[in-house]
Short mmCIF file of C-alpha atoms in Angstrom, two decimals:
data_model
loop_
_atom_site.label_atom_id
_atom_site.label_comp_id
_atom_site.label_asym_id
_atom_site.label_seq_id
_atom_site.Cartn_x
_atom_site.Cartn_y
_atom_site.Cartn_z
CA MET A 1 126.99 83.40 112.67
CA PHE A 2 129.93 84.41 110.51
CA ILE A 3 133.16 83.61 112.37
CA GLN A 4 136.42 84.31 110.54
CA HIS A 5 139.51 84.07 112.68
CA LYS A 6 142.98 83.36 111.38
CA GLN A 7 144.05 80.30 113.18
CA LYS A 8 145.47 77.01 112.00
CA ILE A 9 142.94 74.26 112.74
CA ASN A 10 143.90 70.63 112.44
CA LYS A 11 141.55 67.78 111.41
CA TYR A 12 140.90 66.87 114.99
CA GLN A 13 139.85 70.43 115.85
CA LYS A 14 137.65 70.62 112.75
CA ALA A 15 135.81 67.43 113.72
CA LYS A 16 135.43 68.69 117.32
CA ILE A 17 134.13 72.05 116.04
CA ALA A 18 131.62 70.33 113.76
CA GLN A 19 130.35 68.21 116.63
CA LEU A 20 130.06 71.23 118.97
CA GLN A 21 128.09 73.17 116.25
CA LYS A 22 125.74 70.20 115.96
CA ASP A 23 125.36 70.06 119.76
CA LEU A 24 124.69 73.83 119.83
CA GLN A 25 121.79 73.49 117.44
CA GLN A 26 120.27 70.69 119.60
CA ALA A 27 120.79 72.38 123.01
CA GLY A 28 117.80 71.91 125.32
CA SER A 29 118.42 74.94 127.54
CA TYR A 30 120.25 78.28 127.50
CA ALA A 31 122.68 77.08 130.17
CA GLU A 32 123.61 74.16 127.95
CA TRP A 33 123.74 76.39 124.80
CA LYS A 34 125.90 78.92 126.65
CA ASP A 35 128.46 76.25 127.78
CA ILE A 36 128.77 74.87 124.24
CA ALA A 37 129.08 78.41 122.79
CA HIS A 38 131.98 79.15 125.14
CA ARG A 39 133.74 75.95 124.10
CA LEU A 40 133.24 76.78 120.43
CA ASP A 41 134.74 80.22 120.92
CA GLU A 42 137.81 78.61 122.43
CA GLU A 43 138.15 75.95 119.82
CA THR A 44 137.69 78.35 116.83
CA GLY A 45 140.07 80.97 118.24
CA ALA A 46 137.23 83.49 118.59
CA GLU A 47 137.99 83.95 122.28
CA ALA A 48 141.20 85.78 121.39
CA TRP A 49 139.14 88.32 119.36
CA LYS A 50 137.36 89.46 122.57
CA TYR A 51 140.68 90.57 124.09
CA ASN A 52 141.85 92.40 120.93
CA ASN A 53 140.64 96.01 121.17
CA GLN A 54 141.16 96.73 117.54
CA SER A 55 137.91 97.19 115.70
CA PRO A 56 136.47 99.58 113.10
CA TYR A 57 133.04 99.36 114.66
CA PHE A 58 133.55 101.19 117.96
CA ASP A 59 135.68 103.93 119.49
CA VAL A 60 137.98 101.99 121.80
CA GLU A 61 140.00 105.08 122.86
CA LEU A 62 136.87 106.87 124.13
CA LEU A 63 135.59 103.80 125.90
CA SER A 64 138.90 103.03 127.48
CA LYS A 65 139.27 106.59 128.78
CA ARG A 66 135.78 106.60 130.23
CA HIS A 67 136.27 103.24 131.87
CA HIS A 68 139.54 104.48 133.53
CA LEU A 69 137.90 107.64 134.81
CA LEU A 70 134.78 105.89 136.15
CA LYS A 71 136.81 103.34 138.05
CA LYS A 72 139.27 105.93 139.34
CA TYR A 73 136.54 108.31 140.67
CA ARG A 74 134.49 105.44 142.20
CA MET A 75 137.60 104.00 144.03
CA GLN A 76 138.61 107.52 145.27
CA HIS A 77 135.03 108.43 146.25
CA ARG A 78 135.18 111.52 144.08
CA THR A 79 131.44 111.49 143.76
CA LEU A 80 130.82 114.83 141.99
CA ASP A 81 133.41 113.94 139.31
CA LEU A 82 131.85 110.50 139.02
CA VAL A 83 128.34 111.92 138.44
CA HIS A 84 129.75 114.33 135.86
CA VAL A 85 131.35 111.50 133.84
CA LEU A 86 128.32 109.25 134.22
CA ARG A 87 125.92 111.95 132.88
CA GLU A 88 128.24 112.62 129.92
CA GLY A 89 127.75 109.19 128.49
CA LEU A 90 124.33 107.95 129.66
CA THR A 91 123.38 106.10 126.52
CA TYR A 92 123.32 102.39 125.63
CA ASP A 93 125.42 102.91 122.49
CA ILE A 94 128.17 105.16 123.79
CA ALA A 95 131.25 104.87 121.52
CA ASN A 96 129.00 102.78 119.21
CA ILE A 97 129.26 99.68 121.49
CA GLY A 98 125.81 98.59 120.30
CA HIS A 99 126.95 98.01 116.75
CA PRO A 100 125.48 94.57 115.61
CA LEU A 101 128.84 93.36 114.14
CA LEU A 102 130.45 93.56 117.61
CA PHE A 103 128.16 90.57 118.46
CA ALA A 104 128.55 88.64 115.20
CA GLU A 105 132.21 87.58 115.49
CA THR A 106 131.75 85.10 118.36
CA TYR A 107 129.15 82.63 119.42
CA ILE A 108 128.67 84.35 122.74
CA GLY A 109 129.84 87.71 124.16
CA THR A 110 131.64 90.67 122.68
CA LYS A 111 134.81 92.66 123.19
CA LYS A 112 136.07 92.27 126.79
CA ILE A 113 136.55 96.00 127.18
CA ILE A 114 132.86 96.58 126.32
CA GLU A 115 131.76 94.08 128.93
CA ASP A 116 134.12 95.59 131.50
CA TYR A 117 132.81 99.09 130.69
CA VAL A 118 129.20 98.07 131.21
CA GLU A 119 130.14 96.35 134.46
CA GLU A 120 131.90 99.47 135.69
CA MET A 121 128.97 101.69 134.82
CA SER A 122 126.70 99.42 136.85
CA ASN A 123 129.16 99.42 139.79
CA CYS A 124 129.27 103.20 139.74
CA LEU A 125 125.45 103.54 139.75
CA CYS A 126 125.22 101.02 142.59
CA TYR A 127 127.81 102.99 144.59
CA LEU A 128 125.88 106.21 144.18
CA ALA A 129 122.69 104.48 145.53
CA SER A 130 124.42 102.87 148.45
CA SER A 131 124.88 104.19 151.96
CA GLU A 132 128.66 104.30 151.15
CA CYS A 133 127.92 107.45 149.10
CA ILE A 134 127.33 110.27 151.57
CA THR A 135 127.62 113.28 149.21
CA PHE A 136 123.89 113.27 148.43
CA LYS A 137 120.75 112.91 150.56
CA ARG A 138 118.31 110.10 149.70
CA GLU A 139 115.88 112.58 148.10
CA GLU A 140 118.68 113.90 145.87
CA LYS A 141 119.65 110.36 144.90
CA ILE A 142 116.06 109.53 143.93
CA GLN A 143 115.86 112.62 141.77
CA PHE A 144 119.15 111.77 140.16
CA PHE A 145 118.10 108.23 139.30
CA LYS A 146 114.74 109.45 137.93
CA GLU A 147 116.56 111.79 135.60
CA CYS A 148 118.96 108.99 134.60
CA LEU A 149 115.99 106.72 133.80
CA THR A 150 114.45 109.36 131.60
CA ALA A 151 117.82 110.08 129.85
CA TYR A 152 118.68 106.45 129.28
CA GLY A 153 115.29 105.28 128.08
CA GLN A 154 113.90 101.74 127.95
CA PRO A 155 113.73 98.89 125.39
CA ALA A 156 110.67 97.59 123.49
CA LEU A 157 109.95 94.11 122.14
CA MET A 158 108.00 93.88 118.82
CA PHE A 159 106.18 90.80 117.60
CA SER A 160 105.43 90.41 113.87
CA GLY A 161 102.40 88.83 112.27
CA GLY A 162 102.63 85.28 110.96
CA ALA A 163 99.42 83.38 111.68
CA THR A 164 100.12 80.07 113.48
CA LEU A 165 103.83 80.60 112.99
CA GLY A 166 103.39 83.28 115.66
CA LEU A 167 103.76 80.55 118.25
CA PHE A 168 107.49 81.14 117.68
CA HIS A 169 107.02 84.34 119.75
CA THR A 170 106.27 82.19 122.88
CA GLY A 171 109.77 80.82 122.69
CA VAL A 172 111.26 84.35 122.39
CA CYS A 173 109.27 85.35 125.51
CA LYS A 174 110.31 82.25 127.45
CA ALA A 175 114.03 82.79 126.70
CA LEU A 176 113.94 86.49 127.68
CA LEU A 177 111.85 85.92 130.83
CA GLU A 178 114.23 83.19 132.04
CA GLN A 179 117.11 85.69 131.79
CA ASP A 180 115.07 88.57 133.22
CA LEU A 181 115.38 90.50 130.03
CA MET A 182 111.77 90.98 129.05
CA PRO A 183 110.97 94.61 128.22
CA LYS A 184 108.03 96.39 129.79
CA VAL A 185 106.98 97.81 126.42
CA VAL A 186 105.66 95.25 123.91
CA SER A 187 103.94 95.61 120.56
CA GLY A 188 102.38 93.19 118.11
CA SER A 189 100.40 92.98 114.96
CA SER A 190 98.28 90.13 113.72
CA ALA A 191 99.56 86.89 115.31
CA GLY A 192 102.00 89.11 117.36
CA ALA A 193 99.01 91.02 118.64
CA ILE A 194 97.69 87.83 120.28
CA MET A 195 101.04 87.25 122.00
CA THR A 196 101.21 90.84 123.10
CA ALA A 197 97.66 90.83 124.43
CA MET A 198 98.19 87.52 126.29
CA LEU A 199 101.18 89.10 128.06
CA GLY A 200 99.37 92.38 128.71
CA THR A 201 96.28 90.79 130.39
CA SER A 202 98.32 88.39 132.58
CA SER A 203 99.74 89.21 135.97
CA PRO A 204 103.52 88.48 136.40
CA GLU A 205 102.62 85.25 138.28
CA GLN A 206 100.44 84.02 135.38
CA VAL A 207 103.02 84.42 132.62
CA SER A 208 104.73 81.07 133.16
CA GLU A 209 101.40 79.27 132.97
CA LEU A 210 100.57 81.17 129.78
CA LEU A 211 103.79 80.02 128.07
CA SER A 212 102.96 76.41 128.81
CA GLY A 213 100.70 76.68 125.77
CA GLU A 214 97.30 75.55 127.07
CA HIS A 215 95.71 78.88 126.35
CA PHE A 216 96.67 78.61 122.68
CA PHE A 217 95.13 75.18 122.00
CA THR A 218 91.88 76.14 120.34
CA GLU A 219 89.91 76.19 117.03
CA ALA A 220 90.83 79.73 116.04
CA PHE A 221 90.71 78.97 112.35
CA GLN A 222 87.54 77.58 110.97
CA PHE A 223 87.15 77.95 107.20
CA ARG A 224 83.75 78.74 105.75
CA SER A 225 81.90 76.44 103.35
CA LEU A 226 81.50 77.37 99.75
CA SER A 227 77.83 78.11 100.19
CA GLU A 228 78.60 80.54 103.04
CA LEU A 229 81.26 82.25 100.93
CA ILE A 230 78.70 82.75 98.11
CA LYS A 231 76.04 84.10 100.52
CA GLY A 232 78.08 86.48 102.67
CA HIS A 233 80.65 89.16 102.43
CA GLY A 234 83.05 87.68 105.04
CA GLY A 235 86.46 86.26 104.47
CA LEU A 236 87.63 82.72 103.92
CA ALA A 237 87.65 82.01 107.62
CA ASP A 238 84.79 82.42 110.15
CA VAL A 239 85.72 85.44 112.29
CA MET A 240 83.46 84.36 115.12
CA TYR A 241 85.73 81.43 115.99
CA LEU A 242 88.70 83.86 116.42
CA LYS A 243 86.57 86.29 118.30
CA ASN A 244 85.34 83.70 120.86
CA PHE A 245 88.91 82.50 121.35
CA LEU A 246 90.07 86.08 122.07
CA ILE A 247 87.19 86.87 124.44
CA LYS A 248 87.78 83.59 126.34
CA ASN A 249 91.46 84.25 126.82
CA LEU A 250 91.62 88.01 127.14
CA GLY A 251 88.36 88.75 128.96
CA ASP A 252 86.39 91.96 129.02
CA VAL A 253 89.48 94.04 129.63
CA THR A 254 90.34 97.55 128.40
CA PHE A 255 93.82 98.67 127.61
CA ALA A 256 93.82 100.79 130.79
CA GLU A 257 92.68 97.80 132.88
CA ALA A 258 95.28 95.57 131.22
CA TYR A 259 98.09 97.90 132.27
CA GLN A 260 96.88 97.78 135.89
CA GLN A 261 96.92 93.94 135.72
CA SER A 262 100.31 93.36 134.08
CA LYS A 263 102.25 96.69 134.44
CA ARG A 264 103.22 96.24 130.79
CA HIS A 265 102.72 98.86 128.06
CA ILE A 266 101.10 96.75 125.34
CA ASN A 267 100.68 98.22 121.86
CA ILE A 268 98.38 96.60 119.24
CA VAL A 269 98.92 97.67 115.66
CA ILE A 270 95.82 98.11 113.41
CA ALA A 271 95.20 99.72 110.01
CA PRO A 272 92.01 101.35 108.72
CA TYR A 273 90.32 99.45 105.88
CA ASN A 274 90.05 102.84 104.22
CA THR A 275 93.66 103.32 103.14
CA SER A 276 93.42 107.09 103.07
CA GLN A 277 93.93 106.97 106.87
CA ASN A 278 97.14 106.08 108.64
CA PRO A 279 97.73 102.92 110.77
CA ARG A 280 97.40 103.34 114.56
CA ILE A 281 98.70 101.74 117.67
CA MET A 282 96.21 101.03 120.42
CA ASN A 283 97.44 101.19 124.01
CA ALA A 284 96.56 102.56 127.47
CA LEU A 285 97.53 106.06 126.45
CA THR A 286 96.00 106.28 122.93
CA ALA A 287 92.93 104.12 123.47
CA PRO A 288 92.45 103.46 127.20
CA ASN A 289 88.79 102.46 126.92
CA VAL A 290 89.10 100.16 123.91
CA LEU A 291 88.63 96.48 124.73
CA VAL A 292 91.86 94.54 124.12
CA TRP A 293 90.15 91.61 122.39
CA SER A 294 88.55 94.06 120.00
CA ALA A 295 91.85 95.61 118.89
CA VAL A 296 93.46 92.18 118.57
CA LEU A 297 90.55 90.95 116.41
CA ALA A 298 91.05 93.97 114.12
CA SER A 299 94.81 93.43 113.99
CA CYS A 300 94.27 89.74 112.96
CA ALA A 301 91.77 90.77 110.18
CA VAL A 302 94.07 89.75 107.29
CA PRO A 303 92.29 90.88 104.10
CA VAL A 304 90.66 87.89 102.24
CA LEU A 305 91.11 85.61 105.23
CA PHE A 306 88.91 87.66 107.68
CA PRO A 307 86.59 90.57 107.04
CA PRO A 308 87.37 94.05 108.40
CA VAL A 309 86.03 94.67 111.85
CA ARG A 310 84.80 97.49 114.04
CA LEU A 311 86.33 98.26 117.45
CA THR A 312 84.51 98.16 120.75
CA THR A 313 84.96 100.27 123.87
CA LYS A 314 83.74 99.90 127.46
CA ARG A 315 82.25 102.91 129.14
CA HIS A 316 82.64 103.82 132.80
CA ASP A 317 79.30 102.02 133.50
CA GLY A 318 80.55 98.79 131.82
CA ARG A 319 78.35 99.25 128.72
CA HIS A 320 79.94 98.41 125.36
CA THR A 321 79.86 101.09 122.64
CA PRO A 322 81.45 101.34 119.15
CA TYR A 323 84.79 103.12 118.75
CA LEU A 324 84.75 105.40 115.66
CA ALA A 325 81.60 103.57 114.63
CA HIS A 326 81.93 104.30 110.88
CA THR A 327 85.53 102.99 110.58
CA ARG A 328 86.48 99.38 109.95
CA TRP A 329 89.93 98.03 110.71
CA VAL A 330 92.30 95.36 109.33
CA ASP A 331 95.61 93.63 109.98
CA GLY A 332 98.18 96.13 111.21
CA SER A 333 101.13 94.29 109.75
CA MET A 334 99.93 95.25 106.26
CA ARG A 335 101.00 98.84 106.88
CA SER A 336 103.02 98.90 110.08
CA ASP A 337 104.35 95.63 111.34
CA PHE A 338 106.69 97.33 113.76
CA PRO A 339 105.51 100.76 115.09
CA GLN A 340 108.93 101.89 116.31
CA GLU A 341 108.61 105.65 115.75
CA LYS A 342 105.29 106.03 117.59
CA MET A 343 106.39 103.91 120.53
CA THR A 344 109.65 105.89 120.81
CA GLN A 345 107.57 109.10 121.19
CA LEU A 346 105.20 107.63 123.74
CA PHE A 347 107.50 105.46 125.94
CA ASN A 348 111.04 106.93 125.53
CA ILE A 349 112.40 103.85 123.70
CA ASN A 350 116.18 103.67 123.28
CA TYR A 351 116.37 100.37 121.31
CA THR A 352 114.12 97.69 119.99
CA ILE A 353 114.10 93.86 119.80
CA ALA A 354 112.20 92.51 116.84
CA SER A 355 110.75 88.97 116.63
CA GLN A 356 110.05 88.39 112.99
CA VAL A 357 108.10 85.37 111.69
CA ASN A 358 106.01 86.83 108.81
CA PRO A 359 106.20 84.21 106.07
CA HIS A 360 106.36 86.70 103.22
CA ILE A 361 109.21 88.64 104.96
CA VAL A 362 111.49 86.00 106.60
CA PRO A 363 112.88 84.62 103.32
CA PHE A 364 114.17 88.10 102.46
CA MET A 365 115.60 89.01 105.85
CA GLN A 366 119.37 89.32 106.20
CA SER A 367 121.68 88.49 109.05
CA ASP A 368 123.56 91.34 110.73
CA SER A 369 126.74 90.34 108.93
CA GLU A 370 124.98 90.55 105.56
CA ARG A 371 123.22 93.89 106.32
CA PHE A 372 126.31 95.74 107.65
CA ARG A 373 128.98 94.44 105.32
CA ARG A 374 130.55 97.23 103.22
CA ASP A 375 133.21 95.36 101.27
CA MET A 376 133.09 95.13 97.50
CA ARG A 377 131.81 91.53 97.51
CA SER A 378 128.63 92.73 99.18
CA TRP A 379 127.84 95.28 96.51
CA PRO A 380 126.11 92.98 93.92
CA ALA A 381 123.63 91.67 96.50
CA ARG A 382 122.94 95.15 97.85
CA ILE A 383 122.40 96.58 94.37
CA LEU A 384 120.15 93.67 93.46
CA ARG A 385 117.97 94.12 96.52
CA GLN A 386 117.63 97.85 95.94
CA GLN A 387 116.77 97.41 92.30
CA ALA A 388 114.20 94.68 93.11
CA LYS A 389 112.44 97.10 95.46
CA ILE A 390 112.46 99.90 92.88
CA ILE A 391 111.02 97.58 90.16
CA ALA A 392 108.31 96.32 92.52
CA THR A 393 107.36 99.88 93.34
CA GLU A 394 107.23 100.86 89.64
CA VAL A 395 104.94 97.80 88.90
CA LEU A 396 102.57 99.01 91.60
CA ASP A 397 102.66 102.57 90.22
CA MET A 398 101.90 101.32 86.70
CA THR A 399 99.08 99.08 87.92
CA ARG A 400 97.52 101.97 89.88
CA SER A 401 97.65 104.26 86.88
CA TYR A 402 95.71 101.75 84.77
CA MET A 403 93.45 100.10 87.30
CA GLY A 404 93.42 102.47 90.28
CA SER A 405 89.78 103.49 89.73
CA ASN A 406 88.69 100.04 90.85
CA LEU A 407 88.26 100.38 94.68
CA PRO A 408 89.23 96.80 95.74
CA ILE A 409 92.36 96.94 93.47
CA TYR A 410 93.19 100.41 94.75
CA ARG A 411 93.07 99.13 98.37
CA ALA A 412 95.12 96.10 97.51
CA LEU A 413 97.76 98.31 95.83
CA ASP A 414 97.93 100.55 98.92
CA HIS A 415 98.53 97.46 101.05
CA GLY A 416 101.26 96.49 98.60
CA TYR A 417 102.93 99.92 99.06
CA GLY A 418 102.63 99.43 102.82
CA ILE A 419 104.41 96.05 102.73
CA LEU A 420 107.22 97.38 100.48
CA GLY A 421 107.72 100.56 102.38
CA GLN A 422 107.98 99.18 105.95
CA ARG A 423 111.07 98.73 108.08
CA TYR A 424 111.10 95.11 109.20
CA TYR A 425 114.25 95.27 111.38
CA GLY A 426 114.71 96.38 114.94
CA ASP A 427 118.05 97.15 116.62
CA ILE A 428 118.28 93.49 117.67
CA ASN A 429 116.59 90.92 115.42
CA ILE A 430 115.36 87.49 116.23
CA ILE A 431 114.38 85.89 112.92
CA ALA A 432 112.71 82.54 112.35
CA HIS A 433 114.39 80.04 109.97
CA TYR A 434 111.88 78.42 107.55
CA SER A 435 111.82 75.34 105.53
CA LEU A 436 108.91 74.36 103.24
CA ARG A 437 107.18 72.48 106.07
CA HIS A 438 106.74 75.70 108.01
CA TYR A 439 104.33 76.96 105.35
CA SER A 440 102.15 73.97 106.03
CA TYR A 441 101.78 75.22 109.59
CA LEU A 442 100.57 78.61 108.60
CA LEU A 443 96.80 78.22 109.13
CA LYS A 444 96.80 75.14 111.38
CA ASN A 445 94.98 75.34 114.72
CA PRO A 446 97.59 75.11 117.54
CA ARG A 447 98.14 71.71 119.04
CA PRO A 448 100.59 70.67 121.79
CA LYS A 449 103.14 69.08 119.35
CA LEU A 450 103.17 72.08 117.00
CA PHE A 451 103.34 74.48 119.92
CA LYS A 452 106.37 72.71 121.27
CA ILE A 453 108.19 72.67 117.91
CA LEU A 454 107.63 76.40 117.26
CA GLN A 455 108.33 77.51 120.88
CA GLN A 456 111.64 75.58 120.91
CA GLU A 457 112.55 77.25 117.54
CA GLY A 458 111.82 80.67 119.08
CA GLU A 459 114.02 79.84 122.15
CA ARG A 460 116.92 78.63 120.03
CA ALA A 461 116.71 81.70 117.79
CA THR A 462 116.86 84.00 120.87
CA TRP A 463 119.77 82.40 122.74
CA PRO A 464 122.48 83.72 120.30
CA LYS A 465 121.06 87.24 120.91
CA ILE A 466 121.06 87.10 124.71
CA SER A 467 124.64 88.51 124.99
CA SER A 468 123.70 91.53 122.91
CA ILE A 469 120.45 92.11 124.85
CA GLU A 470 122.22 91.80 128.16
CA ILE A 471 124.82 94.49 127.19
CA HIS A 472 122.04 96.74 125.93
CA ALA A 473 119.89 96.23 129.05
CA ARG A 474 122.35 96.10 131.91
CA ILE A 475 122.73 99.77 132.65
CA GLY A 476 119.03 100.48 132.36
CA LYS A 477 118.13 97.62 134.65
CA THR A 478 120.69 98.87 137.22
CA ILE A 479 119.17 102.31 137.17
CA GLU A 480 115.66 100.86 137.69
CA SER A 481 116.86 98.62 140.50
CA CYS A 482 118.67 101.42 142.32
CA LEU A 483 115.69 103.75 142.05
CA ALA A 484 113.31 101.07 143.34
CA ALA A 485 115.60 100.36 146.35
CA LEU A 486 115.84 104.04 147.20
CA GLN A 487 112.12 104.60 146.96
CA LYS A 488 111.48 101.56 149.14
CA GLN A 489 113.93 102.95 151.74
CA GLN A 490 112.08 106.29 151.66
CA GLN A 491 108.72 104.61 152.18
CA LEU A 492 110.04 102.63 155.18
CA ALA A 493 111.52 105.83 156.66
CA LEU A 494 108.15 107.61 156.30
CA ALA A 495 106.13 104.68 157.75
#
């Protein structure tokens, strides 16, 4: 959080702000965090920023004009004019109101005019769905809201890899579910694939039990003895322990069956061991008959730690058969930690939320303020990062030219290109904060104490992002709610 507001602050205020910041970091719930955040905004002077419409990051004139017209047409019941204005700007980032820096100036919330605009959009949509609006028949309203839902799109939540550190994702889920902000489209690779699959094979009623942690307490990591390593071609860890854990918790469920259980579109990222092929995402559309545990096992097959694995499908008669029998698969995060482009094509995604815990990525992640700064003081760091990436790529190129004929080295280099060339950010980013002790957790089997620590860290990292996610989600959720209410009315009328 980078808050820079011109206000004279005396010693008493400084002490109070320091105490509030300490309390904020130790908050035990979102309600407590939110209350402290509001008080911090008042004490620091950030609250005044919300009422100042001047900003280089969004078009205040466009937003103000649209807000005025929407409210005017709704109050005057000019329904056709209202629909025309609504359809003109049916996007979550109209006038650039989704810009990350609009949510980086305060501890909670954003510009008041943005919040008012989103509120008015929701009010207008509710008016059109209500009995107060008599311009359209119910069937016409249903068609209108279906079109709006397609035009507006939906969000996706993406979980990164990170071995045992992936327990952080449970805190992200808990925070989002408590605020009713959990997307219906979820993806995961490696450790994130386990979180994704757990959600995707649980009914809505089972999710709260899932997040209590009991399903995660197991011996998923069991390292092989030196004699076993010498004898076999496996990895450092025994893959059977992980396989048994996945089968026990996910069951004999295909992606198609998982969707019927949870009504979530889950996407598991895997990469072929043969690097001449592209990574793939497995879901109810691309691989309906593949067993979920099988895809998760492949996504967790980190090279060296676990051996490459083959996928398994379930036929219509229940018999298990190989999926692309001659292909073996490995950890998806090596090549595509966040499959944003493919999910956008399949599920009409309008924005993404990324939960990032990968230990080799987190230390290099930047805050929104750091990423989007364009002043001259930011240039040295930006140039340094760009040059470091160029040099790393050139080292890989040089190594490949000299040693590329060696197949294991060639594969390792391809994975290196994959790690360097990926995009590790979503539109909204929830990033873990690591100290050296976190690296000692990396390959530990989950235990209640460790689960509680990492889950709480996930919650606390999510709470500052709730305001942004709410603004992004509000209109889409209103459209869904209106459509569901109209369809229910239609069913009752036909019964």
